[in-house]
mmCIF file with all atom_site columns, C-alpha atoms in Angstrom:
data_model
loop_
_atom_site.group_PDB
_atom_site.id
_atom_site.type_symbol
_atom_site.label_atom_id
_atom_site.label_alt_id
_atom_site.label_comp_id
_atom_site.label_asym_id
_atom_site.label_entity_id
_atom_site.label_seq_id
_atom_site.pdbx_PDB_ins_code
_atom_site.Cartn_x
_atom_site.Cartn_y
_atom_site.Cartn_z
_atom_site.occupancy
_atom_site.B_iso_or_equiv
_atom_site.pdbx_formal_charge
_atom_site.auth_seq_id
_atom_site.auth_comp_id
_atom_site.auth_asym_id
_atom_site.auth_atom_id
_atom_site.pdbx_PDB_model_num
ATOM 1   C CA . UNK A 1 1   ? -0.151 -0.125  -0.474 1.00 94.00 ? 1   UNK A CA 1
ATOM 2   C CA . UNK A 1 2   ? 1.354  3.158   -1.142 1.00 97.00 ? 2   UNK A CA 1
ATOM 3   C CA . UNK A 1 3   ? -0.681 6.581   0.517  1.00 97.00 ? 3   UNK A CA 1
ATOM 4   C CA . UNK A 1 4   ? 0.698  10.107  -0.012 1.00 97.00 ? 4   UNK A CA 1
ATOM 5   C CA . UNK A 1 5   ? 1.139  12.626  2.624  1.00 97.00 ? 5   UNK A CA 1
ATOM 6   C CA . UNK A 1 6   ? 2.368  15.978  1.886  1.00 97.00 ? 6   UNK A CA 1
ATOM 7   C CA . UNK A 1 7   ? 4.520  17.521  4.825  1.00 96.00 ? 7   UNK A CA 1
ATOM 8   C CA . UNK A 1 8   ? 3.678  20.854  3.988  1.00 95.00 ? 8   UNK A CA 1
ATOM 9   C CA . UNK A 1 9   ? -0.096 20.011  5.426  1.00 95.00 ? 9   UNK A CA 1
ATOM 10  C CA . UNK A 1 10  ? -0.295 16.583  6.633  1.00 97.00 ? 10  UNK A CA 1
ATOM 11  C CA . UNK A 1 11  ? -3.490 15.237  6.388  1.00 96.00 ? 11  UNK A CA 1
ATOM 12  C CA . UNK A 1 12  ? -5.087 14.256  9.418  1.00 97.00 ? 12  UNK A CA 1
ATOM 13  C CA . UNK A 1 13  ? -7.085 10.900  7.783  1.00 97.00 ? 13  UNK A CA 1
ATOM 14  C CA . UNK A 1 14  ? -3.964 9.606   6.038  1.00 98.00 ? 14  UNK A CA 1
ATOM 15  C CA . UNK A 1 15  ? -2.057 10.105  9.137  1.00 98.00 ? 15  UNK A CA 1
ATOM 16  C CA . UNK A 1 16  ? -4.120 8.045   11.154 1.00 98.00 ? 16  UNK A CA 1
ATOM 17  C CA . UNK A 1 17  ? -4.198 5.470   8.740  1.00 98.00 ? 17  UNK A CA 1
ATOM 18  C CA . UNK A 1 18  ? -0.473 4.907   8.778  1.00 98.00 ? 18  UNK A CA 1
ATOM 19  C CA . UNK A 1 19  ? -0.400 5.051   12.954 1.00 98.00 ? 19  UNK A CA 1
ATOM 20  C CA . UNK A 1 20  ? -3.225 2.627   12.809 1.00 98.00 ? 20  UNK A CA 1
ATOM 21  C CA . UNK A 1 21  ? -1.158 0.171   10.671 1.00 98.00 ? 21  UNK A CA 1
ATOM 22  C CA . UNK A 1 22  ? 1.906  0.839   13.853 1.00 98.00 ? 22  UNK A CA 1
ATOM 23  C CA . UNK A 1 23  ? -0.811 0.424   16.344 1.00 98.00 ? 23  UNK A CA 1
ATOM 24  C CA . UNK A 1 24  ? -1.707 -2.849  14.553 1.00 97.00 ? 24  UNK A CA 1
ATOM 25  C CA . UNK A 1 25  ? 1.546  -4.141  14.762 1.00 97.00 ? 25  UNK A CA 1
ATOM 26  C CA . UNK A 1 26  ? 2.995  -3.855  11.568 1.00 97.00 ? 26  UNK A CA 1
ATOM 27  C CA . UNK A 1 27  ? 6.001  -2.097  9.653  1.00 98.00 ? 27  UNK A CA 1
ATOM 28  C CA . UNK A 1 28  ? 5.675  0.695   7.566  1.00 98.00 ? 28  UNK A CA 1
ATOM 29  C CA . UNK A 1 29  ? 8.132  3.147   5.710  1.00 98.00 ? 29  UNK A CA 1
ATOM 30  C CA . UNK A 1 30  ? 7.936  6.706   6.332  1.00 98.00 ? 30  UNK A CA 1
ATOM 31  C CA . UNK A 1 31  ? 9.886  9.541   5.018  1.00 98.00 ? 31  UNK A CA 1
ATOM 32  C CA . UNK A 1 32  ? 12.475 11.929  6.906  1.00 97.00 ? 32  UNK A CA 1
ATOM 33  C CA . UNK A 1 33  ? 14.043 14.634  7.009  1.00 97.00 ? 33  UNK A CA 1
ATOM 34  C CA . UNK A 1 34  ? 17.487 12.404  5.967  1.00 95.00 ? 34  UNK A CA 1
ATOM 35  C CA . UNK A 1 35  ? 16.718 8.558   4.328  1.00 93.00 ? 35  UNK A CA 1
ATOM 36  C CA . UNK A 1 36  ? 13.358 6.927   4.385  1.00 96.00 ? 36  UNK A CA 1
ATOM 37  C CA . UNK A 1 37  ? 12.762 4.508   7.492  1.00 96.00 ? 37  UNK A CA 1
ATOM 38  C CA . UNK A 1 38  ? 11.024 1.376   8.256  1.00 96.00 ? 38  UNK A CA 1
ATOM 39  C CA . UNK A 1 39  ? 9.108  2.113   11.222 1.00 98.00 ? 39  UNK A CA 1
ATOM 40  C CA . UNK A 1 40  ? 7.374  0.148   13.896 1.00 97.00 ? 40  UNK A CA 1
ATOM 41  C CA . UNK A 1 41  ? 5.928  0.488   17.406 1.00 97.00 ? 41  UNK A CA 1
ATOM 42  C CA . UNK A 1 42  ? 8.172  0.229   20.334 1.00 95.00 ? 42  UNK A CA 1
ATOM 43  C CA . UNK A 1 43  ? 6.221  -2.071  22.112 1.00 93.00 ? 43  UNK A CA 1
ATOM 44  C CA . UNK A 1 44  ? 5.902  -4.453  19.070 1.00 94.00 ? 44  UNK A CA 1
ATOM 45  C CA . UNK A 1 45  ? 9.150  -6.814  19.260 1.00 91.00 ? 45  UNK A CA 1
ATOM 46  C CA . UNK A 1 46  ? 7.750  -9.028  15.843 1.00 94.00 ? 46  UNK A CA 1
ATOM 47  C CA . UNK A 1 47  ? 7.665  -6.037  13.932 1.00 94.00 ? 47  UNK A CA 1
ATOM 48  C CA . UNK A 1 48  ? 11.179 -5.098  15.141 1.00 92.00 ? 48  UNK A CA 1
ATOM 49  C CA . UNK A 1 49  ? 12.354 -8.745  14.059 1.00 91.00 ? 49  UNK A CA 1
ATOM 50  C CA . UNK A 1 50  ? 10.478 -8.419  10.982 1.00 93.00 ? 50  UNK A CA 1
ATOM 51  C CA . UNK A 1 51  ? 12.640 -5.430  9.914  1.00 92.00 ? 51  UNK A CA 1
ATOM 52  C CA . UNK A 1 52  ? 15.853 -7.159  10.962 1.00 89.00 ? 52  UNK A CA 1
ATOM 53  C CA . UNK A 1 53  ? 14.640 -9.779  8.782  1.00 89.00 ? 53  UNK A CA 1
ATOM 54  C CA . UNK A 1 54  ? 14.176 -7.244  5.977  1.00 87.00 ? 54  UNK A CA 1
ATOM 55  C CA . UNK A 1 55  ? 17.568 -5.963  6.230  1.00 83.00 ? 55  UNK A CA 1
ATOM 56  C CA . UNK A 1 56  ? 19.297 -9.351  6.852  1.00 80.00 ? 56  UNK A CA 1
ATOM 57  C CA . UNK A 1 57  ? 20.290 -8.891  10.549 1.00 77.00 ? 57  UNK A CA 1
ATOM 58  C CA . UNK A 1 58  ? 19.005 -10.889 14.192 1.00 68.00 ? 58  UNK A CA 1
ATOM 59  C CA . UNK A 1 59  ? 17.757 -8.406  16.153 1.00 65.00 ? 59  UNK A CA 1
ATOM 60  C CA . UNK A 1 60  ? 20.446 -8.406  18.263 1.00 66.00 ? 60  UNK A CA 1
ATOM 61  C CA . UNK A 1 61  ? 22.569 -7.417  15.034 1.00 66.00 ? 61  UNK A CA 1
ATOM 62  C CA . UNK A 1 62  ? 19.759 -4.270  13.926 1.00 70.00 ? 62  UNK A CA 1
ATOM 63  C CA . UNK A 1 63  ? 20.752 -0.881  15.431 1.00 80.00 ? 63  UNK A CA 1
ATOM 64  C CA . UNK A 1 64  ? 17.646 0.766   15.659 1.00 89.00 ? 64  UNK A CA 1
ATOM 65  C CA . UNK A 1 65  ? 17.123 4.272   16.743 1.00 94.00 ? 65  UNK A CA 1
ATOM 66  C CA . UNK A 1 66  ? 14.100 5.860   18.472 1.00 96.00 ? 66  UNK A CA 1
ATOM 67  C CA . UNK A 1 67  ? 12.357 8.658   16.436 1.00 98.00 ? 67  UNK A CA 1
ATOM 68  C CA . UNK A 1 68  ? 10.513 10.944  18.719 1.00 98.00 ? 68  UNK A CA 1
ATOM 69  C CA . UNK A 1 69  ? 8.544  14.158  17.943 1.00 97.00 ? 69  UNK A CA 1
ATOM 70  C CA . UNK A 1 70  ? 9.538  16.555  20.073 1.00 97.00 ? 70  UNK A CA 1
ATOM 71  C CA . UNK A 1 71  ? 12.568 17.159  23.029 1.00 97.00 ? 71  UNK A CA 1
ATOM 72  C CA . UNK A 1 72  ? 9.780  16.432  25.902 1.00 97.00 ? 72  UNK A CA 1
ATOM 73  C CA . UNK A 1 73  ? 9.050  13.302  24.394 1.00 97.00 ? 73  UNK A CA 1
ATOM 74  C CA . UNK A 1 74  ? 13.108 12.545  23.837 1.00 97.00 ? 74  UNK A CA 1
ATOM 75  C CA . UNK A 1 75  ? 13.317 13.167  27.487 1.00 96.00 ? 75  UNK A CA 1
ATOM 76  C CA . UNK A 1 76  ? 11.220 10.667  28.547 1.00 96.00 ? 76  UNK A CA 1
ATOM 77  C CA . UNK A 1 77  ? 13.578 7.654   27.419 1.00 96.00 ? 77  UNK A CA 1
ATOM 78  C CA . UNK A 1 78  ? 17.038 8.712   28.582 1.00 96.00 ? 78  UNK A CA 1
ATOM 79  C CA . UNK A 1 79  ? 18.533 9.093   31.792 1.00 95.00 ? 79  UNK A CA 1
ATOM 80  C CA . UNK A 1 80  ? 18.851 12.588  33.317 1.00 94.00 ? 80  UNK A CA 1
ATOM 81  C CA . UNK A 1 81  ? 20.536 15.448  31.264 1.00 93.00 ? 81  UNK A CA 1
ATOM 82  C CA . UNK A 1 82  ? 23.033 18.193  32.206 1.00 92.00 ? 82  UNK A CA 1
ATOM 83  C CA . UNK A 1 83  ? 22.252 21.485  31.590 1.00 93.00 ? 83  UNK A CA 1
ATOM 84  C CA . UNK A 1 84  ? 25.397 21.566  28.332 1.00 92.00 ? 84  UNK A CA 1
ATOM 85  C CA . UNK A 1 85  ? 23.886 18.474  26.950 1.00 94.00 ? 85  UNK A CA 1
ATOM 86  C CA . UNK A 1 86  ? 20.175 19.793  26.928 1.00 95.00 ? 86  UNK A CA 1
ATOM 87  C CA . UNK A 1 87  ? 20.976 23.397  25.624 1.00 95.00 ? 87  UNK A CA 1
ATOM 88  C CA . UNK A 1 88  ? 23.043 21.259  22.511 1.00 95.00 ? 88  UNK A CA 1
ATOM 89  C CA . UNK A 1 89  ? 19.727 18.955  22.031 1.00 96.00 ? 89  UNK A CA 1
ATOM 90  C CA . UNK A 1 90  ? 16.836 22.280  22.026 1.00 96.00 ? 90  UNK A CA 1
ATOM 91  C CA . UNK A 1 91  ? 19.423 24.069  19.811 1.00 96.00 ? 91  UNK A CA 1
ATOM 92  C CA . UNK A 1 92  ? 20.093 21.207  17.473 1.00 96.00 ? 92  UNK A CA 1
ATOM 93  C CA . UNK A 1 93  ? 16.292 19.191  17.018 1.00 97.00 ? 93  UNK A CA 1
ATOM 94  C CA . UNK A 1 94  ? 14.392 19.072  15.175 1.00 97.00 ? 94  UNK A CA 1
ATOM 95  C CA . UNK A 1 95  ? 16.926 18.492  12.424 1.00 97.00 ? 95  UNK A CA 1
ATOM 96  C CA . UNK A 1 96  ? 19.513 15.472  10.856 1.00 97.00 ? 96  UNK A CA 1
ATOM 97  C CA . UNK A 1 97  ? 21.043 14.018  13.810 1.00 98.00 ? 97  UNK A CA 1
ATOM 98  C CA . UNK A 1 98  ? 21.295 11.204  16.031 1.00 97.00 ? 98  UNK A CA 1
ATOM 99  C CA . UNK A 1 99  ? 22.298 11.282  19.420 1.00 97.00 ? 99  UNK A CA 1
ATOM 100 C CA . UNK A 1 100 ? 23.687 8.432   20.759 1.00 96.00 ? 100 UNK A CA 1
ATOM 101 C CA . UNK A 1 101 ? 22.432 8.841   24.591 1.00 95.00 ? 101 UNK A CA 1
ATOM 102 C CA . UNK A 1 102 ? 21.961 6.745   28.192 1.00 94.00 ? 102 UNK A CA 1
ATOM 103 C CA . UNK A 1 103 ? 18.663 4.610   27.939 1.00 93.00 ? 103 UNK A CA 1
ATOM 104 C CA . UNK A 1 104 ? 16.892 4.887   30.588 1.00 94.00 ? 104 UNK A CA 1
ATOM 105 C CA . UNK A 1 105 ? 14.014 1.603   32.043 1.00 92.00 ? 105 UNK A CA 1
ATOM 106 C CA . UNK A 1 106 ? 11.390 3.248   29.795 1.00 94.00 ? 106 UNK A CA 1
ATOM 107 C CA . UNK A 1 107 ? 13.493 1.398   26.192 1.00 91.00 ? 107 UNK A CA 1
ATOM 108 C CA . UNK A 1 108 ? 12.736 -2.128  26.181 1.00 87.00 ? 108 UNK A CA 1
ATOM 109 C CA . UNK A 1 109 ? 16.314 -3.720  26.082 1.00 82.00 ? 109 UNK A CA 1
ATOM 110 C CA . UNK A 1 110 ? 15.847 -5.097  22.742 1.00 77.00 ? 110 UNK A CA 1
ATOM 111 C CA . UNK A 1 111 ? 16.745 -1.954  21.625 1.00 79.00 ? 111 UNK A CA 1
ATOM 112 C CA . UNK A 1 112 ? 19.475 -1.206  23.941 1.00 73.00 ? 112 UNK A CA 1
ATOM 113 C CA . UNK A 1 113 ? 23.294 -1.154  22.513 1.00 72.00 ? 113 UNK A CA 1
ATOM 114 C CA . UNK A 1 114 ? 25.458 -3.152  24.985 1.00 70.00 ? 114 UNK A CA 1
ATOM 115 C CA . UNK A 1 115 ? 26.811 -0.299  26.959 1.00 76.00 ? 115 UNK A CA 1
ATOM 116 C CA . UNK A 1 116 ? 22.543 0.498   27.366 1.00 89.00 ? 116 UNK A CA 1
ATOM 117 C CA . UNK A 1 117 ? 22.931 3.831   25.048 1.00 92.00 ? 117 UNK A CA 1
ATOM 118 C CA . UNK A 1 118 ? 20.323 3.948   22.604 1.00 93.00 ? 118 UNK A CA 1
ATOM 119 C CA . UNK A 1 119 ? 20.331 6.607   19.553 1.00 95.00 ? 119 UNK A CA 1
ATOM 120 C CA . UNK A 1 120 ? 17.796 9.070   19.772 1.00 97.00 ? 120 UNK A CA 1
ATOM 121 C CA . UNK A 1 121 ? 16.238 11.340  16.915 1.00 98.00 ? 121 UNK A CA 1
ATOM 122 C CA . UNK A 1 122 ? 13.881 14.284  16.868 1.00 98.00 ? 122 UNK A CA 1
ATOM 123 C CA . UNK A 1 123 ? 13.508 14.693  12.598 1.00 97.00 ? 123 UNK A CA 1
ATOM 124 C CA . UNK A 1 124 ? 12.562 17.772  10.828 1.00 97.00 ? 124 UNK A CA 1
ATOM 125 C CA . UNK A 1 125 ? 9.632  16.113  8.985  1.00 98.00 ? 125 UNK A CA 1
ATOM 126 C CA . UNK A 1 126 ? 6.187  17.392  9.882  1.00 98.00 ? 126 UNK A CA 1
ATOM 127 C CA . UNK A 1 127 ? 4.646  13.878  8.637  1.00 98.00 ? 127 UNK A CA 1
ATOM 128 C CA . UNK A 1 128 ? 6.525  12.170  10.534 1.00 98.00 ? 128 UNK A CA 1
ATOM 129 C CA . UNK A 1 129 ? 6.304  14.070  13.295 1.00 98.00 ? 129 UNK A CA 1
ATOM 130 C CA . UNK A 1 130 ? 2.311  13.911  13.353 1.00 98.00 ? 130 UNK A CA 1
ATOM 131 C CA . UNK A 1 131 ? 2.844  9.797   13.053 1.00 98.00 ? 131 UNK A CA 1
ATOM 132 C CA . UNK A 1 132 ? 4.595  9.555   15.997 1.00 98.00 ? 132 UNK A CA 1
ATOM 133 C CA . UNK A 1 133 ? 2.190  12.189  17.865 1.00 98.00 ? 133 UNK A CA 1
ATOM 134 C CA . UNK A 1 134 ? -0.773 10.365  16.479 1.00 98.00 ? 134 UNK A CA 1
ATOM 135 C CA . UNK A 1 135 ? 0.665  7.022   17.647 1.00 98.00 ? 135 UNK A CA 1
ATOM 136 C CA . UNK A 1 136 ? 1.052  8.629   21.224 1.00 97.00 ? 136 UNK A CA 1
ATOM 137 C CA . UNK A 1 137 ? 5.242  6.838   21.564 1.00 97.00 ? 137 UNK A CA 1
ATOM 138 C CA . UNK A 1 138 ? 8.492  6.997   19.514 1.00 97.00 ? 138 UNK A CA 1
ATOM 139 C CA . UNK A 1 139 ? 8.710  4.502   16.996 1.00 98.00 ? 139 UNK A CA 1
ATOM 140 C CA . UNK A 1 140 ? 11.488 1.861   16.542 1.00 96.00 ? 140 UNK A CA 1
ATOM 141 C CA . UNK A 1 141 ? 13.365 3.256   13.140 1.00 96.00 ? 141 UNK A CA 1
ATOM 142 C CA . UNK A 1 142 ? 16.052 1.970   10.699 1.00 94.00 ? 142 UNK A CA 1
ATOM 143 C CA . UNK A 1 143 ? 17.076 3.527   7.558  1.00 92.00 ? 143 UNK A CA 1
ATOM 144 C CA . UNK A 1 144 ? 15.697 2.169   4.466  1.00 91.00 ? 144 UNK A CA 1
ATOM 145 C CA . UNK A 1 145 ? 19.060 0.805   1.834  1.00 78.00 ? 145 UNK A CA 1
ATOM 146 C CA . UNK A 1 146 ? 19.652 -2.480  0.179  1.00 65.00 ? 146 UNK A CA 1
ATOM 147 C CA . UNK A 1 147 ? 22.564 -3.910  -0.408 1.00 56.00 ? 147 UNK A CA 1
ATOM 148 C CA . UNK A 1 148 ? 23.234 -4.640  -3.992 1.00 55.00 ? 148 UNK A CA 1
ATOM 149 C CA . UNK A 1 149 ? 24.981 -7.884  -5.560 1.00 45.00 ? 149 UNK A CA 1
ATOM 150 C CA . UNK A 1 150 ? 28.373 -6.010  -5.352 1.00 46.00 ? 150 UNK A CA 1
ATOM 151 C CA . UNK A 1 151 ? 27.869 -5.480  -1.681 1.00 37.00 ? 151 UNK A CA 1
ATOM 152 C CA . UNK A 1 152 ? 27.888 -1.565  -2.606 1.00 42.00 ? 152 UNK A CA 1
ATOM 153 C CA . UNK A 1 153 ? 25.016 0.642   0.204  1.00 49.00 ? 153 UNK A CA 1
ATOM 154 C CA . UNK A 1 154 ? 22.431 2.021   -2.281 1.00 54.00 ? 154 UNK A CA 1
ATOM 155 C CA . UNK A 1 155 ? 20.003 4.302   -0.317 1.00 62.00 ? 155 UNK A CA 1
ATOM 156 C CA . UNK A 1 156 ? 16.806 4.337   -1.876 1.00 78.00 ? 156 UNK A CA 1
ATOM 157 C CA . UNK A 1 157 ? 14.743 8.086   -2.080 1.00 89.00 ? 157 UNK A CA 1
ATOM 158 C CA . UNK A 1 158 ? 11.994 7.551   -4.317 1.00 92.00 ? 158 UNK A CA 1
ATOM 159 C CA . UNK A 1 159 ? 9.404  6.395   -2.494 1.00 94.00 ? 159 UNK A CA 1
ATOM 160 C CA . UNK A 1 160 ? 7.492  4.912   -5.351 1.00 93.00 ? 160 UNK A CA 1
ATOM 161 C CA . UNK A 1 161 ? 10.464 2.747   -6.141 1.00 90.00 ? 161 UNK A CA 1
ATOM 162 C CA . UNK A 1 162 ? 10.897 2.077   -2.405 1.00 92.00 ? 162 UNK A CA 1
ATOM 163 C CA . UNK A 1 163 ? 7.442  0.493   -3.030 1.00 94.00 ? 163 UNK A CA 1
ATOM 164 C CA . UNK A 1 164 ? 7.856  -1.279  -5.759 1.00 91.00 ? 164 UNK A CA 1
ATOM 165 C CA . UNK A 1 165 ? 10.989 -3.203  -4.399 1.00 90.00 ? 165 UNK A CA 1
ATOM 166 C CA . UNK A 1 166 ? 9.843  -3.212  -0.657 1.00 92.00 ? 166 UNK A CA 1
ATOM 167 C CA . UNK A 1 167 ? 5.885  -2.701  -0.628 1.00 93.00 ? 167 UNK A CA 1
ATOM 168 C CA . UNK A 1 168 ? 5.344  -6.819  -0.492 1.00 94.00 ? 168 UNK A CA 1
ATOM 169 C CA . UNK A 1 169 ? 7.725  -7.039  2.794  1.00 94.00 ? 169 UNK A CA 1
ATOM 170 C CA . UNK A 1 170 ? 5.723  -4.155  4.903  1.00 96.00 ? 170 UNK A CA 1
ATOM 171 C CA . UNK A 1 171 ? 1.884  -2.937  5.553  1.00 97.00 ? 171 UNK A CA 1
ATOM 172 C CA . UNK A 1 172 ? 2.328  0.532   4.041  1.00 97.00 ? 172 UNK A CA 1
ATOM 173 C CA . UNK A 1 173 ? 4.846  2.809   2.274  1.00 98.00 ? 173 UNK A CA 1
ATOM 174 C CA . UNK A 1 174 ? 4.090  6.687   2.981  1.00 98.00 ? 174 UNK A CA 1
ATOM 175 C CA . UNK A 1 175 ? 4.788  9.033   -0.516 1.00 98.00 ? 175 UNK A CA 1
ATOM 176 C CA . UNK A 1 176 ? 6.081  12.428  1.384  1.00 97.00 ? 176 UNK A CA 1
ATOM 177 C CA . UNK A 1 177 ? 8.321  13.001  -1.724 1.00 96.00 ? 177 UNK A CA 1
ATOM 178 C CA . UNK A 1 178 ? 11.828 12.218  -2.942 1.00 93.00 ? 178 UNK A CA 1
ATOM 179 C CA . UNK A 1 179 ? 13.894 12.023  0.141  1.00 92.00 ? 179 UNK A CA 1
ATOM 180 C CA . UNK A 1 180 ? 17.488 12.996  0.901  1.00 90.00 ? 180 UNK A CA 1
ATOM 181 C CA . UNK A 1 181 ? 20.218 10.613  0.058  1.00 88.00 ? 181 UNK A CA 1
ATOM 182 C CA . UNK A 1 182 ? 22.452 11.327  2.532  1.00 90.00 ? 182 UNK A CA 1
ATOM 183 C CA . UNK A 1 183 ? 22.387 9.789   6.515  1.00 93.00 ? 183 UNK A CA 1
ATOM 184 C CA . UNK A 1 184 ? 21.886 12.002  9.892  1.00 96.00 ? 184 UNK A CA 1
ATOM 185 C CA . UNK A 1 185 ? 25.118 12.745  11.368 1.00 97.00 ? 185 UNK A CA 1
ATOM 186 C CA . UNK A 1 186 ? 25.559 11.034  14.680 1.00 97.00 ? 186 UNK A CA 1
ATOM 187 C CA . UNK A 1 187 ? 26.360 12.459  17.919 1.00 97.00 ? 187 UNK A CA 1
ATOM 188 C CA . UNK A 1 188 ? 27.457 10.307  20.986 1.00 96.00 ? 188 UNK A CA 1
ATOM 189 C CA . UNK A 1 189 ? 26.447 11.832  24.136 1.00 94.00 ? 189 UNK A CA 1
ATOM 190 C CA . UNK A 1 190 ? 26.959 8.708   26.489 1.00 92.00 ? 190 UNK A CA 1
ATOM 191 C CA . UNK A 1 191 ? 29.086 9.058   29.426 1.00 83.00 ? 191 UNK A CA 1
ATOM 192 C CA . UNK A 1 192 ? 29.139 12.410  29.206 1.00 80.00 ? 192 UNK A CA 1
ATOM 193 C CA . UNK A 1 193 ? 31.303 12.518  26.089 1.00 84.00 ? 193 UNK A CA 1
ATOM 194 C CA . UNK A 1 194 ? 30.239 14.295  23.168 1.00 93.00 ? 194 UNK A CA 1
ATOM 195 C CA . UNK A 1 195 ? 31.271 13.042  20.055 1.00 95.00 ? 195 UNK A CA 1
ATOM 196 C CA . UNK A 1 196 ? 30.809 13.238  16.350 1.00 96.00 ? 196 UNK A CA 1
ATOM 197 C CA . UNK A 1 197 ? 31.307 9.520   14.824 1.00 95.00 ? 197 UNK A CA 1
ATOM 198 C CA . UNK A 1 198 ? 29.673 9.987   11.480 1.00 95.00 ? 198 UNK A CA 1
ATOM 199 C CA . UNK A 1 199 ? 29.647 13.081  9.660  1.00 96.00 ? 199 UNK A CA 1
ATOM 200 C CA . UNK A 1 200 ? 26.063 13.311  7.784  1.00 94.00 ? 200 UNK A CA 1
ATOM 201 C CA . UNK A 1 201 ? 23.916 15.626  7.034  1.00 94.00 ? 201 UNK A CA 1
ATOM 202 C CA . UNK A 1 202 ? 23.744 18.044  10.231 1.00 89.00 ? 202 UNK A CA 1
ATOM 203 C CA . UNK A 1 203 ? 26.111 20.238  10.916 1.00 91.00 ? 203 UNK A CA 1
ATOM 204 C CA . UNK A 1 204 ? 26.991 20.563  14.801 1.00 90.00 ? 204 UNK A CA 1
ATOM 205 C CA . UNK A 1 205 ? 29.393 22.251  16.688 1.00 82.00 ? 205 UNK A CA 1
ATOM 206 C CA . UNK A 1 206 ? 30.321 20.365  20.092 1.00 80.00 ? 206 UNK A CA 1
#
């Protein structure tokens, strides 16, 4: 199923359709402010396992992020932040950044890394944030990408192409227009340190 939602003015009816698919335990593909992404509900482990299978990983191998609709929602899933870190996030979000942070007990252990951290995002995309708000909780997420026969990573930006290739593996693809080809910038904030571990679309001064 391919549905069209416009980022400038997300249609409530279509947003609800996407949210209902997630609430029912479905995997859908959505636009972000960087790459298109697979998403599912935070409490639907089987859906997260399905995403891992599509990407050729086990659940333990998969590196998921939590997509949040706001900094306030994000703060409910991490350990208390100091003033400097909070200021950094406030000045950077919403935006094309993934912040690796110390997870609290609200994050299921399935999605925490070995050192009990999790990547968190508040994307600058009205469609996605509206869907998250309609679900009421953050979404488990990993970017859409394929590895072709030459083992080269190909990021998919065209939602119609994504639907042609992956539509039979997910419940729904949300067409929010052509996506970006560059992933988010990843900043490791765990353990009180700040380090850019992947330079992507977002520019940030630490």
